[in-house]
mmCIF file of C-alpha atoms in Angstrom:
data_model
loop_
_atom_site.group_PDB
_atom_site.id
_atom_site.type_symbol
_atom_site.label_atom_id
_atom_site.label_comp_id
_atom_site.label_asym_id
_atom_site.label_seq_id
_atom_site.Cartn_x
_atom_site.Cartn_y
_atom_site.Cartn_z
ATOM 1 C CA PHE A 1 105.066 105.911 107.523
ATOM 2 C CA TRP A 2 105.956 109.092 105.743
ATOM 3 C CA MET A 3 104.693 112.566 104.963
ATOM 4 C CA ASN A 4 105.967 115.109 102.460
ATOM 5 C CA LYS A 5 105.783 118.884 102.792
ATOM 6 C CA ASP A 6 107.190 120.914 99.876
ATOM 7 C CA GLY A 7 109.846 118.286 99.275
ATOM 8 C CA ASP A 8 110.678 117.755 102.970
ATOM 9 C CA GLU A 9 110.069 114.047 103.392
ATOM 10 C CA PHE A 10 109.458 112.760 106.905
ATOM 11 C CA HIS A 11 109.709 109.011 107.385
ATOM 12 C CA LEU A 12 109.363 107.380 110.755
ATOM 13 C CA PRO A 13 111.440 106.578 112.631
ATOM 14 C CA MET A 14 113.751 109.417 111.589
ATOM 15 C CA ASP A 15 117.048 110.565 113.064
ATOM 16 C CA PHE A 16 117.068 113.969 114.768
ATOM 17 C CA ALA A 17 119.849 115.153 112.444
ATOM 18 C CA GLU A 18 117.778 114.320 109.351
ATOM 19 C CA VAL A 19 115.063 116.775 110.413
ATOM 20 C CA GLU A 20 117.674 119.483 111.033
ATOM 21 C CA LYS A 21 119.109 118.881 107.536
ATOM 22 C CA LEU A 22 115.672 119.705 106.124
ATOM 23 C CA GLY A 23 115.960 123.170 107.697
ATOM 24 C CA TRP A 24 113.676 122.643 110.690
ATOM 25 C CA THR A 25 114.743 124.263 113.984
ATOM 26 C CA PHE A 26 114.338 122.318 117.207
ATOM 27 C CA GLU A 27 112.788 124.533 119.902
ATOM 28 C CA GLN A 28 113.803 122.658 123.044
ATOM 29 C CA ASP A 29 117.158 121.690 124.554
ATOM 30 C CA ALA A 30 118.803 119.260 122.126
ATOM 31 C CA SER A 31 121.462 118.453 124.721
ATOM 32 C CA ALA A 32 118.914 117.094 127.217
ATOM 33 C CA MET A 33 119.742 113.478 128.010
ATOM 34 C CA LEU A 34 117.423 110.514 127.452
ATOM 35 C CA ASN A 35 117.941 107.147 129.088
ATOM 36 C CA PRO A 36 117.811 103.972 126.978
ATOM 37 C CA GLY A 37 114.207 103.272 125.973
ATOM 38 C CA GLU A 38 113.022 106.696 127.187
ATOM 39 C CA GLU A 39 110.837 109.006 125.132
ATOM 40 C CA ILE A 40 110.041 112.685 125.448
ATOM 41 C CA THR A 41 106.760 114.050 124.092
ATOM 42 C CA THR A 42 105.535 117.353 122.652
ATOM 43 C CA GLN A 43 108.871 118.368 121.185
ATOM 44 C CA THR A 44 108.438 121.185 118.671
ATOM 45 C CA TRP A 45 110.191 122.031 115.445
ATOM 46 C CA LYS A 46 109.737 125.258 113.438
ATOM 47 C CA LYS A 47 110.215 126.157 109.811
ATOM 48 C CA GLU A 48 108.714 129.301 108.383
ATOM 49 C CA ASN A 49 105.316 129.621 110.115
ATOM 50 C CA ILE A 50 104.866 125.884 110.637
ATOM 51 C CA THR A 51 105.169 123.998 113.913
ATOM 52 C CA LEU A 52 105.555 120.222 114.004
ATOM 53 C CA TYR A 53 105.010 118.309 117.230
ATOM 54 C CA THR A 54 107.092 115.196 117.741
ATOM 55 C CA VAL A 55 107.930 112.408 120.145
ATOM 56 C CA ILE A 56 111.642 111.676 120.441
ATOM 57 C CA TYR A 57 112.906 108.279 121.584
ATOM 58 C CA ASN A 58 116.300 106.864 122.557
ATOM 59 C CA PRO A 59 116.558 103.407 120.937
ATOM 60 C CA GLY A 60 120.141 102.965 122.125
ATOM 61 C CA GLU A 61 121.584 100.992 124.996
ATOM 62 C CA THR A 62 123.214 103.996 126.683
ATOM 63 C CA GLN A 63 122.095 107.463 127.731
ATOM 64 C CA ALA A 64 122.185 109.907 124.802
ATOM 65 C CA PRO A 65 121.371 113.559 124.090
ATOM 66 C CA VAL A 66 118.094 114.249 122.287
ATOM 67 C CA SER A 67 120.127 115.323 119.256
ATOM 68 C CA GLU A 68 121.335 111.714 118.851
ATOM 69 C CA CYS A 69 117.904 110.109 119.193
ATOM 70 C CA GLN A 70 115.007 109.364 116.818
ATOM 71 C CA ILE A 71 111.712 111.015 115.992
ATOM 72 C CA VAL A 72 109.114 108.239 116.272
ATOM 73 C CA GLU A 73 105.912 110.268 116.177
ATOM 74 C CA ILE A 74 104.871 113.420 114.359
ATOM 75 C CA MET A 75 101.704 115.513 114.547
ATOM 76 C CA VAL A 76 100.489 118.291 112.271
ATOM 77 C CA SER A 77 97.265 120.190 112.937
ATOM 78 C CA ASP A 78 95.599 123.487 112.098
ATOM 79 C CA ALA A 79 94.523 123.730 115.739
ATOM 80 C CA TYR A 80 97.944 125.111 116.620
ATOM 81 C CA SER A 81 98.715 127.260 113.592
ATOM 82 C CA ILE A 82 96.214 129.123 111.413
ATOM 83 C CA GLU A 83 99.121 129.831 109.032
ATOM 84 C CA LEU A 84 99.364 126.106 108.481
ATOM 85 C CA PHE A 85 95.881 126.089 107.022
ATOM 86 C CA THR A 86 96.033 129.328 105.036
ATOM 87 C CA GLU A 87 99.561 129.071 103.617
ATOM 88 C CA TYR A 88 100.049 125.313 103.301
ATOM 89 C CA ASN A 89 96.612 124.112 102.288
ATOM 90 C CA GLY A 90 97.115 120.761 100.551
ATOM 91 C CA LYS A 91 100.926 120.894 100.643
ATOM 92 C CA PHE A 92 101.348 118.224 103.316
ATOM 93 C CA ILE A 93 101.018 114.981 101.386
ATOM 94 C CA LEU A 94 100.596 111.494 102.816
ATOM 95 C CA PRO A 95 100.887 108.163 100.978
ATOM 96 C CA GLY A 96 98.094 107.596 98.475
ATOM 97 C CA GLY A 97 97.962 111.303 97.623
ATOM 98 C CA ILE A 98 96.092 112.259 100.803
ATOM 99 C CA ARG A 99 96.537 115.976 101.467
ATOM 100 C CA LEU A 100 96.179 117.827 104.739
ATOM 101 C CA PHE A 101 93.390 120.446 104.492
ATOM 102 C CA ALA A 102 92.256 119.147 101.109
ATOM 103 C CA SER A 103 91.334 115.456 101.334
ATOM 104 C CA THR A 104 87.958 114.268 102.580
ATOM 105 C CA GLU A 105 86.925 111.257 104.649
ATOM 106 C CA ASP A 106 85.897 109.497 101.431
ATOM 107 C CA ASP A 107 89.326 110.213 99.902
ATOM 108 C CA ILE A 108 91.029 108.689 102.945
ATOM 109 C CA ILE A 109 88.897 105.545 102.908
ATOM 110 C CA LYS A 110 89.392 105.168 99.162
ATOM 111 C CA ALA A 111 93.187 105.403 99.619
ATOM 112 C CA TYR A 112 93.571 103.315 102.791
ATOM 113 C CA GLY A 113 90.413 101.241 103.129
ATOM 114 C CA GLU A 114 88.186 101.040 106.169
ATOM 115 C CA PRO A 115 89.915 102.299 109.316
ATOM 116 C CA SER A 116 90.899 99.979 112.145
ATOM 117 C CA TYR A 117 89.086 102.370 114.493
ATOM 118 C CA TYR A 118 86.459 105.005 113.768
ATOM 119 C CA TYR A 119 85.005 107.642 116.073
ATOM 120 C CA GLU A 120 82.626 110.510 115.409
ATOM 121 C CA SER A 121 82.559 113.473 117.780
ATOM 122 C CA ASP A 122 80.604 116.716 117.553
ATOM 123 C CA ILE A 123 83.441 118.406 115.646
ATOM 124 C CA TYR A 124 85.476 115.726 113.875
ATOM 125 C CA TYR A 125 85.695 112.205 112.478
ATOM 126 C CA HIS A 126 88.666 110.191 113.765
ATOM 127 C CA LEU A 127 90.031 107.464 111.493
ATOM 128 C CA ARG A 128 92.804 105.283 112.928
ATOM 129 C CA TYR A 129 94.899 102.916 110.879
ATOM 130 C CA PHE A 130 97.335 100.607 112.617
ATOM 131 C CA THR A 131 99.460 97.728 111.554
ATOM 132 C CA GLY A 132 100.513 96.670 115.033
ATOM 133 C CA SER A 133 103.959 96.893 116.607
ATOM 134 C CA GLY A 134 103.603 100.606 117.305
ATOM 135 C CA ARG A 135 102.776 101.736 113.769
ATOM 136 C CA ASP A 136 99.726 103.984 113.790
ATOM 137 C CA ALA A 137 98.222 106.788 111.730
ATOM 138 C CA ASP A 138 95.437 108.878 113.242
ATOM 139 C CA LEU A 139 93.601 111.100 110.776
ATOM 140 C CA TYR A 140 91.031 113.686 111.843
ATOM 141 C CA VAL A 141 88.486 115.194 109.467
ATOM 142 C CA ASP A 142 86.835 118.447 110.530
ATOM 143 C CA LYS A 143 83.034 118.128 110.369
ATOM 144 C CA GLY A 144 82.595 121.771 109.430
ATOM 145 C CA THR A 145 84.931 121.811 106.433
ATOM 146 C CA GLY A 146 84.834 118.095 105.634
ATOM 147 C CA LYS A 147 88.626 118.212 105.190
ATOM 148 C CA LEU A 148 91.503 116.410 106.871
ATOM 149 C CA ASN A 149 92.804 118.866 109.471
ATOM 150 C CA LYS A 150 95.024 116.814 111.794
ATOM 151 C CA VAL A 151 97.481 113.981 111.258
ATOM 152 C CA GLU A 152 99.301 111.979 113.921
ATOM 153 C CA MET A 153 101.724 109.315 112.712
ATOM 154 C CA SER A 154 103.895 107.071 114.827
ATOM 155 C CA ASN A 155 106.305 104.279 114.098
ATOM 156 C CA LYS A 156 107.739 102.791 117.242
ATOM 157 C CA ILE A 157 108.560 99.515 115.532
ATOM 158 C CA THR A 158 112.284 99.958 116.306
ATOM 159 C CA TRP A 159 111.453 99.644 119.995
ATOM 160 C CA GLU A 160 111.054 95.873 119.751
#
């Protein structure tokens, strides 16, 4: 799984250091220790006005600082940052040319086929694509705008 934002390519799983090299700043304690097989959720990264939410996992056999672990899940949404919508409309690109805040439900289905799971709420459509073994992509389309407004991708395949 991957996502591209203005040339910053995120592929999962991804080493902590790779995200730093792209100029993103980690907002929590990078020296915090994780036990083997342990994950820590809702870890935030900032660049410009954008916040990314991640899950960090220690795939190793010994305790390690967060800074030596892997990002296995990433989430981008306009629910947390209005700047994300106004300044970066369509600049987050997923495989198949799907763009955050620009692509529609029809675009997503045309690119990826019928979802493995589909749910309709009062405010969004939820399309889930999974390949098994911890690889999932959850895409949310806002009913009001008809545009993709939230992406959650995870690749925990290295955990096996």
